[in-house]
Amino acid sequence: MTSTTTPETLNGERIEELQQIAGDHLFMHAVQTNDWRGHLKIYVKGDGVWVETVNGDRYLDAMAGLWYKSAGYGRKEIADAVYAQTMAIDSPPAGGSTLPQIELAGKVAELYPDHGARSFFVSGGSEAVETAVKMAKKYSQLNGKGGAFKVISRRYSYHGGTAMAVSLGRNPAADPMGPEMPGALHVTNWNSYRLPFAGDPVDVAIKCANEFEEVIVHQGPETVAAMIAEPISAAYGIQVPPAEYWQRLREIADKYDVVLIADEVITGFGRTGEWFGPMNWGVQPDVTAVAKAITSGYAPLGAAIATKKIADAFVGGPNETFKHLITFGGHPVASAAALANLKIFEREDLVGNSRRMGNYLYEKLLELFSHKMVGDVRGGLGLLAAVELVSDRANKTPFPADTGLAKQLPKMLFDRNIVSFRAGDVISICPPLSINSDEIDFIVDAIDGALDELEAELGI
Ligand SMILES: Cc1ncc(COP(=O)(O)O)c(C=O)c1O
């Protein structure tokens, strides 16, 4: 059945029907049906940093969709590029490529610090991670480490929803799925607020990085193919490491000939105020997984970007071929969306805006320390920030789980016209990179008001 529903033809009765259909037939991702049944937010329009629901309510999207709407909503030139490519040729016969796919590979190499980079395009972030890991394993084989299959990642990271990515993430928020991928090994994650070891933060960060080395040495370097980390872990609450952390990861990877993978599904394409996160620290990973902001979510696309050194290992004979295939990886229509999106990034200097507005956001958020329940404010590296709430600031004591912050806060923020469903003990803030200072004020004022309300409710 073709949908005849447009925002203009909606009325109260049709909205109720849609709620009913959704309630009966739609799996929303990673949320409990009973939590939204009958009152699902149905979005019908977007413009800049604003979105509008079927009921006509307008909200500022402080999460950029799910960490991706970097160019903001309603970009006609992206829609035009999608239309033009669909009418020209939407997807080619296997074995060939298309204009936007090739041009996008060139553009990514131009923006990436290693201009000799080669991109393997996929459909999203989980596939980008899986591709990066498979590439690292095959590279290790080609590079004389035939038995290397182990991959080291950090506890509480998030690397995606597919089976291997879940093994790497070891995230307690995910459903247990039985045995993990053999060879998935985990080390302590960096946490700037609750340092995992006592000591000076830089020393602790280096100690955390050194755990990768300990595991490599213990397991045998010849068995370890890759180490993977996010430059800033969003899943772990927007954890910005000191420069020395990634610099040390690079040294360890070089010392033991292990492929260093940066999971930049969130941080890639400007989120940290640089095109790519590790550029902030002068570090070049071997493979970078990206998705989300490469198209600002206008179409699904991801990539594993390999440096020339890694990519060149795959140029040779049949044995060197990377036997990895994703049917819609790098779909030409999505590639056309990505190109149009990145053109906007360059024209409007969204990466520079991310840096400038990121600093502004961070400074404004620091004012929230006037609330006793604000334990920590993290950010300062682009438009990725967080406010962590605690019941006791001196002891950094989290609120008991039954306080229900993860249910209350998003609602309190919705009441103030802010979408921020990643709000609970940690309120994550990740707006479109096109945001201005007035809009940032609007977000921070809303959080301020929500904290006032919460404090009144909790009697703090
Ligand atoms: C760091 C990171 N890696 C990988 C993924 C998986 O991406 P996708 O949901 O597009 O498969 C995500 C998704 O949020 C992510 O945050």
Short mmCIF file of C-alpha atoms and ligand atoms in Angstrom, two decimals:
data_model
loop_
_atom_site.label_atom_id
_atom_site.label_comp_id
_atom_site.label_asym_id
_atom_site.label_seq_id
_atom_site.Cartn_x
_atom_site.Cartn_y
_atom_site.Cartn_z
CA MET A 1 0.00 0.00 0.00
CA THR A 2 1.37 3.40 -0.92
CA SER A 3 1.10 5.95 1.83
CA THR A 4 -1.26 8.76 1.00
CA THR A 5 -0.54 10.47 4.29
CA THR A 6 1.27 13.78 4.00
CA PRO A 7 1.68 16.34 6.77
CA GLU A 8 -1.09 18.32 5.04
CA THR A 9 -3.63 15.47 5.00
CA LEU A 10 -3.21 14.57 8.66
CA ASN A 11 -6.06 15.02 11.06
CA GLY A 12 -6.73 13.84 14.57
CA GLU A 13 -8.36 10.61 13.45
CA ARG A 14 -5.48 9.69 11.11
CA ILE A 15 -2.94 10.46 13.84
CA GLU A 16 -4.74 8.09 16.18
CA GLU A 17 -4.73 5.41 13.47
CA LEU A 18 -0.99 5.89 12.97
CA GLN A 19 -0.40 5.54 16.70
CA GLN A 20 -2.42 2.34 16.63
CA ILE A 21 -0.50 0.90 13.67
CA ALA A 22 2.84 1.78 15.27
CA GLY A 23 1.75 0.37 18.62
CA ASP A 24 0.75 -2.91 17.00
CA HIS A 25 3.33 -3.38 14.26
CA LEU A 26 6.48 -1.30 14.75
CA PHE A 27 9.63 -2.29 16.60
CA MET A 28 11.25 0.93 17.80
CA HIS A 29 14.98 0.45 18.26
CA ALA A 30 16.22 -0.34 21.78
CA VAL A 31 13.16 0.98 23.59
CA GLN A 32 10.31 -0.71 25.38
CA THR A 33 7.06 -0.64 23.41
CA ASN A 34 5.02 0.16 26.53
CA ASP A 35 7.10 3.31 27.01
CA TRP A 36 5.84 4.91 23.78
CA ARG A 37 2.71 3.06 22.71
CA GLY A 38 -0.08 5.56 22.06
CA HIS A 39 2.14 8.64 22.33
CA LEU A 40 4.99 7.97 19.91
CA LYS A 41 6.62 11.16 18.66
CA ILE A 42 5.93 11.19 14.92
CA TYR A 43 8.13 13.75 13.20
CA VAL A 44 6.99 15.24 9.93
CA LYS A 45 9.26 18.23 9.28
CA GLY A 46 12.72 19.55 9.96
CA ASP A 47 14.43 22.86 9.37
CA GLY A 48 17.90 23.77 10.61
CA VAL A 49 18.18 22.55 14.19
CA TRP A 50 14.38 22.35 14.56
CA VAL A 51 11.96 19.46 14.05
CA GLU A 52 8.18 19.37 14.10
CA THR A 53 5.83 16.55 15.03
CA VAL A 54 2.57 15.47 13.49
CA ASN A 55 0.83 17.38 16.29
CA GLY A 56 2.57 20.61 15.30
CA ASP A 57 4.96 20.68 18.30
CA ARG A 58 8.39 22.13 17.53
CA TYR A 59 11.59 21.01 19.21
CA LEU A 60 15.24 21.91 18.98
CA ASP A 61 17.11 18.67 18.28
CA ALA A 62 19.95 18.71 20.80
CA MET A 63 21.06 15.21 19.74
CA ALA A 64 21.35 15.78 15.97
CA GLY A 65 19.05 12.81 15.36
CA LEU A 66 21.25 10.08 16.79
CA TRP A 67 24.58 11.93 16.63
CA TYR A 68 24.38 12.46 12.85
CA LYS A 69 22.32 15.45 11.62
CA SER A 70 25.42 17.59 11.35
CA ALA A 71 24.32 19.83 8.47
CA GLY A 72 20.89 20.28 10.04
CA TYR A 73 17.45 19.51 8.63
CA GLY A 74 15.78 20.55 5.40
CA ARG A 75 18.80 20.88 3.11
CA LYS A 76 17.27 21.17 -0.33
CA GLU A 77 20.55 20.75 -2.18
CA ILE A 78 21.02 17.30 -0.62
CA ALA A 79 17.48 16.36 -1.64
CA ASP A 80 18.19 17.63 -5.17
CA ALA A 81 21.38 15.56 -5.40
CA VAL A 82 19.48 12.46 -4.23
CA TYR A 83 16.77 13.07 -6.84
CA ALA A 84 19.23 13.70 -9.65
CA GLN A 85 21.24 10.56 -8.94
CA THR A 86 18.09 8.44 -8.59
CA MET A 87 16.92 9.58 -12.01
CA ALA A 88 20.36 9.18 -13.61
CA ILE A 89 21.17 5.72 -12.26
CA ASP A 90 20.28 4.73 -8.74
CA SER A 91 22.47 1.65 -8.48
CA PRO A 92 24.76 0.13 -11.09
CA PRO A 93 25.36 -3.43 -12.27
CA ALA A 94 27.78 -5.28 -9.99
CA GLY A 95 31.44 -4.89 -10.81
CA GLY A 96 31.20 -1.22 -11.81
CA SER A 97 30.98 2.04 -9.95
CA THR A 98 29.25 5.38 -10.43
CA LEU A 99 30.25 9.03 -10.53
CA PRO A 100 29.26 9.95 -6.96
CA GLN A 101 30.88 6.87 -5.44
CA ILE A 102 34.22 7.65 -7.10
CA GLU A 103 33.99 11.35 -6.35
CA LEU A 104 33.17 10.60 -2.72
CA ALA A 105 36.21 8.31 -2.39
CA GLY A 106 38.31 11.20 -3.73
CA LYS A 107 36.70 13.73 -1.40
CA VAL A 108 37.20 11.55 1.67
CA ALA A 109 40.90 11.12 0.77
CA GLU A 110 41.18 14.89 0.35
CA LEU A 111 39.69 15.53 3.82
CA TYR A 112 41.45 12.65 5.57
CA PRO A 113 44.91 13.43 6.94
CA ASP A 114 46.45 10.62 4.83
CA HIS A 115 45.54 11.77 1.32
CA GLY A 116 46.46 8.35 -0.09
CA ALA A 117 43.52 6.81 1.80
CA ARG A 118 41.14 4.31 0.20
CA SER A 119 37.50 3.96 1.32
CA PHE A 120 35.44 0.78 1.52
CA PHE A 121 31.88 2.08 1.53
CA VAL A 122 29.13 0.32 3.48
CA SER A 123 25.60 1.16 4.67
CA GLY A 124 26.15 2.31 8.26
CA GLY A 125 28.28 2.37 11.38
CA SER A 126 28.08 -1.27 12.49
CA GLU A 127 29.08 -2.40 9.01
CA ALA A 128 31.90 0.14 8.98
CA VAL A 129 33.25 -1.36 12.22
CA GLU A 130 32.85 -4.94 10.98
CA THR A 131 34.59 -3.99 7.74
CA ALA A 132 37.45 -2.26 9.56
CA VAL A 133 38.01 -5.32 11.77
CA LYS A 134 37.89 -7.77 8.85
CA MET A 135 40.25 -5.52 6.93
CA ALA A 136 42.65 -5.49 9.88
CA LYS A 137 42.57 -9.29 10.14
CA LYS A 138 43.21 -9.77 6.44
CA TYR A 139 45.92 -7.09 6.48
CA SER A 140 47.60 -8.92 9.34
CA GLN A 141 47.58 -12.14 7.32
CA LEU A 142 49.04 -10.39 4.28
CA ASN A 143 51.58 -8.73 6.54
CA GLY A 144 53.03 -11.97 7.88
CA LYS A 145 50.79 -12.42 10.94
CA GLY A 146 48.71 -15.30 9.59
CA GLY A 147 47.34 -16.36 12.99
CA ALA A 148 46.26 -12.94 14.16
CA PHE A 149 42.54 -12.90 14.90
CA LYS A 150 42.27 -11.15 18.27
CA VAL A 151 40.86 -7.66 18.64
CA ILE A 152 41.26 -5.50 21.72
CA SER A 153 38.59 -2.97 22.61
CA ARG A 154 37.49 -1.08 25.71
CA ARG A 155 34.78 -1.98 28.18
CA TYR A 156 31.61 0.18 28.03
CA SER A 157 32.33 1.29 24.46
CA TYR A 158 29.70 1.05 21.76
CA HIS A 159 30.76 -0.19 18.34
CA GLY A 160 27.41 -1.17 16.86
CA GLY A 161 24.50 -3.58 17.01
CA THR A 162 25.77 -6.46 14.86
CA ALA A 163 27.22 -9.58 16.44
CA MET A 164 30.92 -8.80 16.19
CA ALA A 165 30.44 -5.15 17.07
CA VAL A 166 28.47 -6.13 20.17
CA SER A 167 31.38 -8.38 21.23
CA LEU A 168 33.71 -5.42 20.93
CA GLY A 169 31.44 -3.08 22.81
CA ARG A 170 30.80 -5.23 25.88
CA ASN A 171 28.17 -2.71 26.83
CA PRO A 172 25.95 -3.60 29.79
CA ALA A 173 23.06 -1.80 28.08
CA ALA A 174 23.01 -4.44 25.32
CA ASP A 175 21.13 -7.74 25.54
CA PRO A 176 23.44 -10.68 26.26
CA MET A 177 23.76 -12.79 23.12
CA GLY A 178 25.69 -15.80 24.32
CA PRO A 179 29.33 -16.38 23.49
CA GLU A 180 31.20 -13.39 22.17
CA MET A 181 33.35 -13.38 19.08
CA PRO A 182 36.37 -15.54 19.83
CA GLY A 183 39.37 -13.29 20.31
CA ALA A 184 37.41 -10.27 21.58
CA LEU A 185 39.52 -8.91 24.45
CA HIS A 186 38.69 -5.94 26.62
CA VAL A 187 40.66 -3.36 28.56
CA THR A 188 39.85 -0.52 30.94
CA ASN A 189 38.17 2.45 29.31
CA TRP A 190 39.21 6.04 29.89
CA ASN A 191 36.93 7.95 32.27
CA SER A 192 37.92 11.50 33.14
CA TYR A 193 35.36 11.90 35.95
CA ARG A 194 35.86 8.65 37.78
CA LEU A 195 39.51 7.93 37.05
CA PRO A 196 39.93 4.15 36.92
CA PHE A 197 43.21 4.42 38.85
CA ALA A 198 44.54 6.91 41.38
CA GLY A 199 46.96 9.53 40.12
CA ASP A 200 47.49 12.43 37.80
CA PRO A 201 44.93 12.24 34.91
CA VAL A 202 47.58 12.13 32.18
CA ASP A 203 49.47 9.35 33.97
CA VAL A 204 46.19 7.47 34.43
CA ALA A 205 45.33 7.90 30.74
CA ILE A 206 48.71 6.45 29.79
CA LYS A 207 48.17 3.60 32.23
CA CYS A 208 44.80 2.88 30.57
CA ALA A 209 46.46 2.91 27.14
CA ASN A 210 49.22 0.65 28.45
CA GLU A 211 46.61 -2.02 29.18
CA PHE A 212 46.43 -2.57 25.42
CA GLU A 213 50.15 -3.33 25.50
CA GLU A 214 49.82 -5.67 28.48
CA VAL A 215 47.14 -7.67 26.67
CA ILE A 216 49.15 -7.77 23.43
CA VAL A 217 52.24 -9.02 25.23
CA HIS A 218 50.29 -11.51 27.32
CA GLN A 219 48.37 -12.91 24.33
CA GLY A 220 51.38 -12.83 21.99
CA PRO A 221 51.67 -9.99 19.47
CA GLU A 222 51.50 -12.49 16.60
CA THR A 223 47.89 -13.33 17.61
CA VAL A 224 46.54 -9.77 17.83
CA ALA A 225 45.21 -8.16 14.65
CA ALA A 226 43.69 -4.91 15.87
CA MET A 227 42.92 -2.52 18.65
CA ILE A 228 39.83 -0.32 18.39
CA ALA A 229 38.59 2.72 20.32
CA GLU A 230 36.40 5.76 19.87
CA PRO A 231 38.32 9.06 20.06
CA ILE A 232 35.62 10.33 22.41
CA SER A 233 33.39 7.62 23.83
CA ALA A 234 29.81 8.83 23.66
CA ALA A 235 28.40 5.57 25.04
CA TYR A 236 30.56 5.94 28.13
CA GLY A 237 29.32 9.49 28.70
CA ILE A 238 31.35 11.75 26.39
CA GLN A 239 34.81 10.90 27.69
CA VAL A 240 37.42 13.25 26.24
CA PRO A 241 40.92 11.82 26.80
CA PRO A 242 44.11 13.84 27.13
CA ALA A 243 46.25 13.97 23.94
CA GLU A 244 48.70 11.48 25.43
CA TYR A 245 46.12 8.68 25.40
CA TRP A 246 45.78 8.33 21.63
CA GLN A 247 49.43 9.17 21.13
CA ARG A 248 50.29 6.21 23.35
CA LEU A 249 47.82 3.95 21.47
CA ARG A 250 49.65 4.84 18.26
CA GLU A 251 53.05 3.97 19.79
CA ILE A 252 51.78 0.60 21.02
CA ALA A 253 50.18 -0.25 17.68
CA ASP A 254 53.45 0.58 15.89
CA LYS A 255 55.60 -1.34 18.35
CA TYR A 256 53.65 -4.59 17.93
CA ASP A 257 52.45 -4.15 14.36
CA VAL A 258 48.80 -4.13 15.40
CA VAL A 259 46.24 -2.26 13.28
CA LEU A 260 44.89 0.80 15.12
CA ILE A 261 41.20 1.34 14.31
CA ALA A 262 39.46 4.57 15.24
CA ASP A 263 35.70 4.14 15.56
CA GLU A 264 34.67 7.58 14.36
CA VAL A 265 31.06 6.72 13.65
CA ILE A 266 30.10 9.62 15.92
CA THR A 267 33.23 11.77 15.91
CA GLY A 268 34.05 11.66 12.18
CA PHE A 269 33.36 14.64 9.93
CA GLY A 270 33.72 17.57 12.24
CA ARG A 271 32.04 16.61 15.49
CA THR A 272 35.23 17.24 17.51
CA GLY A 273 36.14 20.50 15.77
CA GLU A 274 38.50 18.71 13.35
CA TRP A 275 37.46 16.65 10.35
CA PHE A 276 38.57 13.53 12.23
CA GLY A 277 38.92 13.13 16.01
CA PRO A 278 42.55 11.95 16.37
CA MET A 279 43.68 14.98 14.34
CA ASN A 280 43.17 16.89 17.60
CA TRP A 281 46.14 14.97 18.99
CA GLY A 282 48.26 14.64 15.85
CA VAL A 283 47.51 10.92 15.54
CA GLN A 284 46.85 8.99 12.33
CA PRO A 285 44.98 5.68 12.87
CA ASP A 286 45.42 2.87 10.34
CA VAL A 287 41.72 2.42 9.63
CA THR A 288 38.85 4.76 10.49
CA ALA A 289 35.22 3.64 10.69
CA VAL A 290 32.77 6.41 9.80
CA ALA A 291 29.02 6.73 9.11
CA LYS A 292 26.33 9.09 10.44
CA ALA A 293 27.59 12.62 9.62
CA ILE A 294 29.09 11.62 6.27
CA THR A 295 25.58 12.14 4.88
CA SER A 296 24.15 14.00 7.90
CA GLY A 297 21.66 11.15 7.91
CA TYR A 298 20.05 12.10 4.59
CA ALA A 299 20.83 8.58 3.38
CA PRO A 300 22.43 5.54 5.03
CA LEU A 301 26.16 5.30 4.35
CA GLY A 302 29.34 4.37 6.17
CA ALA A 303 32.95 3.61 5.33
CA ALA A 304 36.10 1.95 6.54
CA ILE A 305 38.82 4.38 5.49
CA ALA A 306 42.23 2.72 5.17
CA THR A 307 45.52 4.59 5.07
CA LYS A 308 47.57 4.05 1.93
CA LYS A 309 49.89 1.70 3.83
CA ILE A 310 46.99 -0.60 4.74
CA ALA A 311 45.17 -0.24 1.42
CA ASP A 312 48.24 -0.99 -0.68
CA ALA A 313 48.50 -4.44 0.91
CA PHE A 314 45.24 -5.30 -0.88
CA VAL A 315 46.57 -4.48 -4.33
CA GLY A 316 48.12 -7.55 -5.95
CA GLY A 317 46.73 -10.92 -7.03
CA PRO A 318 43.78 -13.07 -5.99
CA ASN A 319 45.30 -13.69 -2.58
CA GLU A 320 45.41 -9.98 -1.84
CA THR A 321 41.78 -9.38 -2.76
CA PHE A 322 39.58 -8.15 0.12
CA LYS A 323 36.74 -10.68 -0.24
CA HIS A 324 34.14 -8.57 1.51
CA LEU A 325 30.88 -7.45 -0.04
CA ILE A 326 27.91 -5.41 1.16
CA THR A 327 25.22 -5.17 -1.52
CA PHE A 328 24.20 -1.58 -0.84
CA GLY A 329 27.55 -0.42 0.51
CA GLY A 330 28.28 3.01 -0.91
CA HIS A 331 24.91 3.20 -2.65
CA PRO A 332 25.24 5.85 -5.35
CA VAL A 333 22.22 7.79 -4.11
CA ALA A 334 23.70 7.86 -0.60
CA SER A 335 27.08 8.80 -2.07
CA ALA A 336 25.46 11.70 -3.92
CA ALA A 337 23.88 12.78 -0.62
CA ALA A 338 27.28 12.57 1.08
CA LEU A 339 28.95 14.70 -1.59
CA ALA A 340 26.26 17.38 -1.38
CA ASN A 341 26.45 17.24 2.42
CA LEU A 342 30.24 17.63 2.50
CA LYS A 343 29.98 20.53 0.06
CA ILE A 344 27.79 22.28 2.66
CA PHE A 345 30.33 21.46 5.38
CA GLU A 346 33.09 23.14 3.37
CA ARG A 347 31.06 26.14 2.19
CA GLU A 348 29.69 26.92 5.66
CA ASP A 349 32.83 25.89 7.57
CA LEU A 350 30.81 23.57 9.79
CA VAL A 351 33.98 22.04 11.22
CA GLY A 352 35.18 25.48 12.33
CA ASN A 353 31.69 26.21 13.67
CA SER A 354 31.83 22.96 15.61
CA ARG A 355 35.06 24.12 17.24
CA ARG A 356 33.81 27.63 18.00
CA MET A 357 30.31 26.69 19.11
CA GLY A 358 31.72 23.68 20.99
CA ASN A 359 33.79 26.05 23.12
CA TYR A 360 30.78 28.30 23.63
CA LEU A 361 28.57 25.35 24.61
CA TYR A 362 31.14 24.05 27.06
CA GLU A 363 31.53 27.47 28.73
CA LYS A 364 27.74 27.81 29.06
CA LEU A 365 27.38 24.31 30.49
CA LEU A 366 29.96 25.11 33.18
CA GLU A 367 27.43 27.62 34.56
CA LEU A 368 25.20 24.66 35.45
CA PHE A 369 27.55 23.86 38.34
CA SER A 370 25.27 26.26 40.23
CA HIS A 371 23.03 23.19 40.57
CA LYS A 372 24.17 20.98 43.44
CA MET A 373 23.30 17.87 41.48
CA VAL A 374 25.70 18.67 38.63
CA GLY A 375 28.79 16.58 39.32
CA ASP A 376 30.69 17.02 36.08
CA VAL A 377 30.61 18.88 32.79
CA ARG A 378 32.55 17.33 29.91
CA GLY A 379 33.27 18.62 26.43
CA GLY A 380 35.28 21.44 24.97
CA LEU A 381 36.34 19.50 21.88
CA GLY A 382 33.71 20.37 19.31
CA LEU A 383 29.96 20.00 19.67
CA LEU A 384 29.96 16.93 21.88
CA ALA A 385 29.34 17.57 25.55
CA ALA A 386 27.76 16.08 28.64
CA VAL A 387 26.48 17.04 32.06
CA GLU A 388 26.65 14.29 34.67
CA LEU A 389 24.23 14.37 37.60
CA VAL A 390 25.06 12.96 41.02
CA SER A 391 23.26 12.78 44.35
CA ASP A 392 26.42 13.81 46.21
CA ARG A 393 28.97 15.96 44.40
CA ALA A 394 31.78 15.45 46.93
CA ASN A 395 31.63 11.69 46.61
CA LYS A 396 30.46 11.57 42.97
CA THR A 397 27.62 9.31 44.07
CA PRO A 398 25.23 8.36 41.25
CA PHE A 399 21.50 8.65 41.83
CA PRO A 400 19.88 5.32 42.73
CA ALA A 401 18.55 3.62 39.58
CA ASP A 402 14.95 3.90 40.81
CA THR A 403 15.16 7.71 40.73
CA GLY A 404 14.19 7.25 37.08
CA LEU A 405 16.19 10.14 35.63
CA ALA A 406 16.29 8.52 32.19
CA LYS A 407 12.49 8.75 32.03
CA GLN A 408 11.98 12.08 33.75
CA LEU A 409 14.63 14.22 32.12
CA PRO A 410 13.79 13.64 28.45
CA LYS A 411 10.18 14.53 29.29
CA MET A 412 11.18 17.67 31.20
CA LEU A 413 13.31 18.69 28.23
CA PHE A 414 10.52 17.95 25.75
CA ASP A 415 8.33 20.22 27.87
CA ARG A 416 10.93 22.92 27.15
CA ASN A 417 10.98 22.15 23.40
CA ILE A 418 14.23 20.22 23.41
CA VAL A 419 14.76 16.71 22.01
CA SER A 420 17.36 15.03 24.17
CA PHE A 421 16.42 11.43 24.62
CA ARG A 422 19.98 10.64 25.76
CA ALA A 423 19.31 12.36 29.07
CA GLY A 424 19.52 10.55 32.38
CA ASP A 425 22.42 10.44 34.82
CA VAL A 426 24.37 11.79 31.89
CA ILE A 427 22.75 14.41 29.69
CA SER A 428 24.47 14.20 26.31
CA ILE A 429 24.44 17.24 24.06
CA CYS A 430 25.27 16.77 20.39
CA PRO A 431 23.43 19.35 18.25
CA PRO A 432 23.79 19.92 14.51
CA LEU A 433 27.15 21.50 13.63
CA SER A 434 25.24 24.35 11.99
CA ILE A 435 23.95 25.58 15.36
CA ASN A 436 24.39 29.22 16.48
CA SER A 437 24.95 30.70 19.92
CA ASP A 438 21.28 31.70 20.44
CA GLU A 439 20.24 28.12 19.83
CA ILE A 440 22.91 26.89 22.25
CA ASP A 441 21.54 29.34 24.85
CA PHE A 442 18.12 27.82 24.25
CA ILE A 443 19.44 24.31 24.98
CA VAL A 444 21.37 25.30 28.10
CA ASP A 445 18.45 27.38 29.46
CA ALA A 446 16.18 24.37 28.98
CA ILE A 447 18.58 22.08 30.85
CA ASP A 448 18.85 24.71 33.58
CA GLY A 449 15.04 24.82 33.88
CA ALA A 450 14.74 21.03 33.83
CA LEU A 451 17.30 20.76 36.64
CA ASP A 452 15.35 23.33 38.67
CA GLU A 453 12.22 21.23 38.22
CA LEU A 454 14.05 18.00 39.05
CA GLU A 455 15.58 19.48 42.19
CA ALA A 456 12.15 20.66 43.33
CA GLU A 457 10.71 17.22 42.68
CA LEU A 458 13.51 15.39 44.48
CA GLY A 459 13.57 17.92 47.33
CA ILE A 460 17.22 18.81 46.74
C1 LIG B 1 30.80 4.73 18.10
C2 LIG B 1 29.78 3.97 17.31
N1 LIG B 1 30.17 2.95 16.53
C3 LIG B 1 29.30 2.26 15.78
C4 LIG B 1 27.95 2.55 15.80
C5 LIG B 1 26.98 1.74 14.98
O1 LIG B 1 26.46 2.51 13.95
P1 LIG B 1 25.08 2.12 13.24
O2 LIG B 1 24.02 2.31 14.27
O3 LIG B 1 25.00 3.08 12.10
O4 LIG B 1 25.20 0.72 12.78
C6 LIG B 1 27.49 3.60 16.59
C7 LIG B 1 26.07 3.97 16.64
O5 LIG B 1 25.63 4.83 17.36
C8 LIG B 1 28.43 4.33 17.37
O6 LIG B 1 28.04 5.31 18.18
#
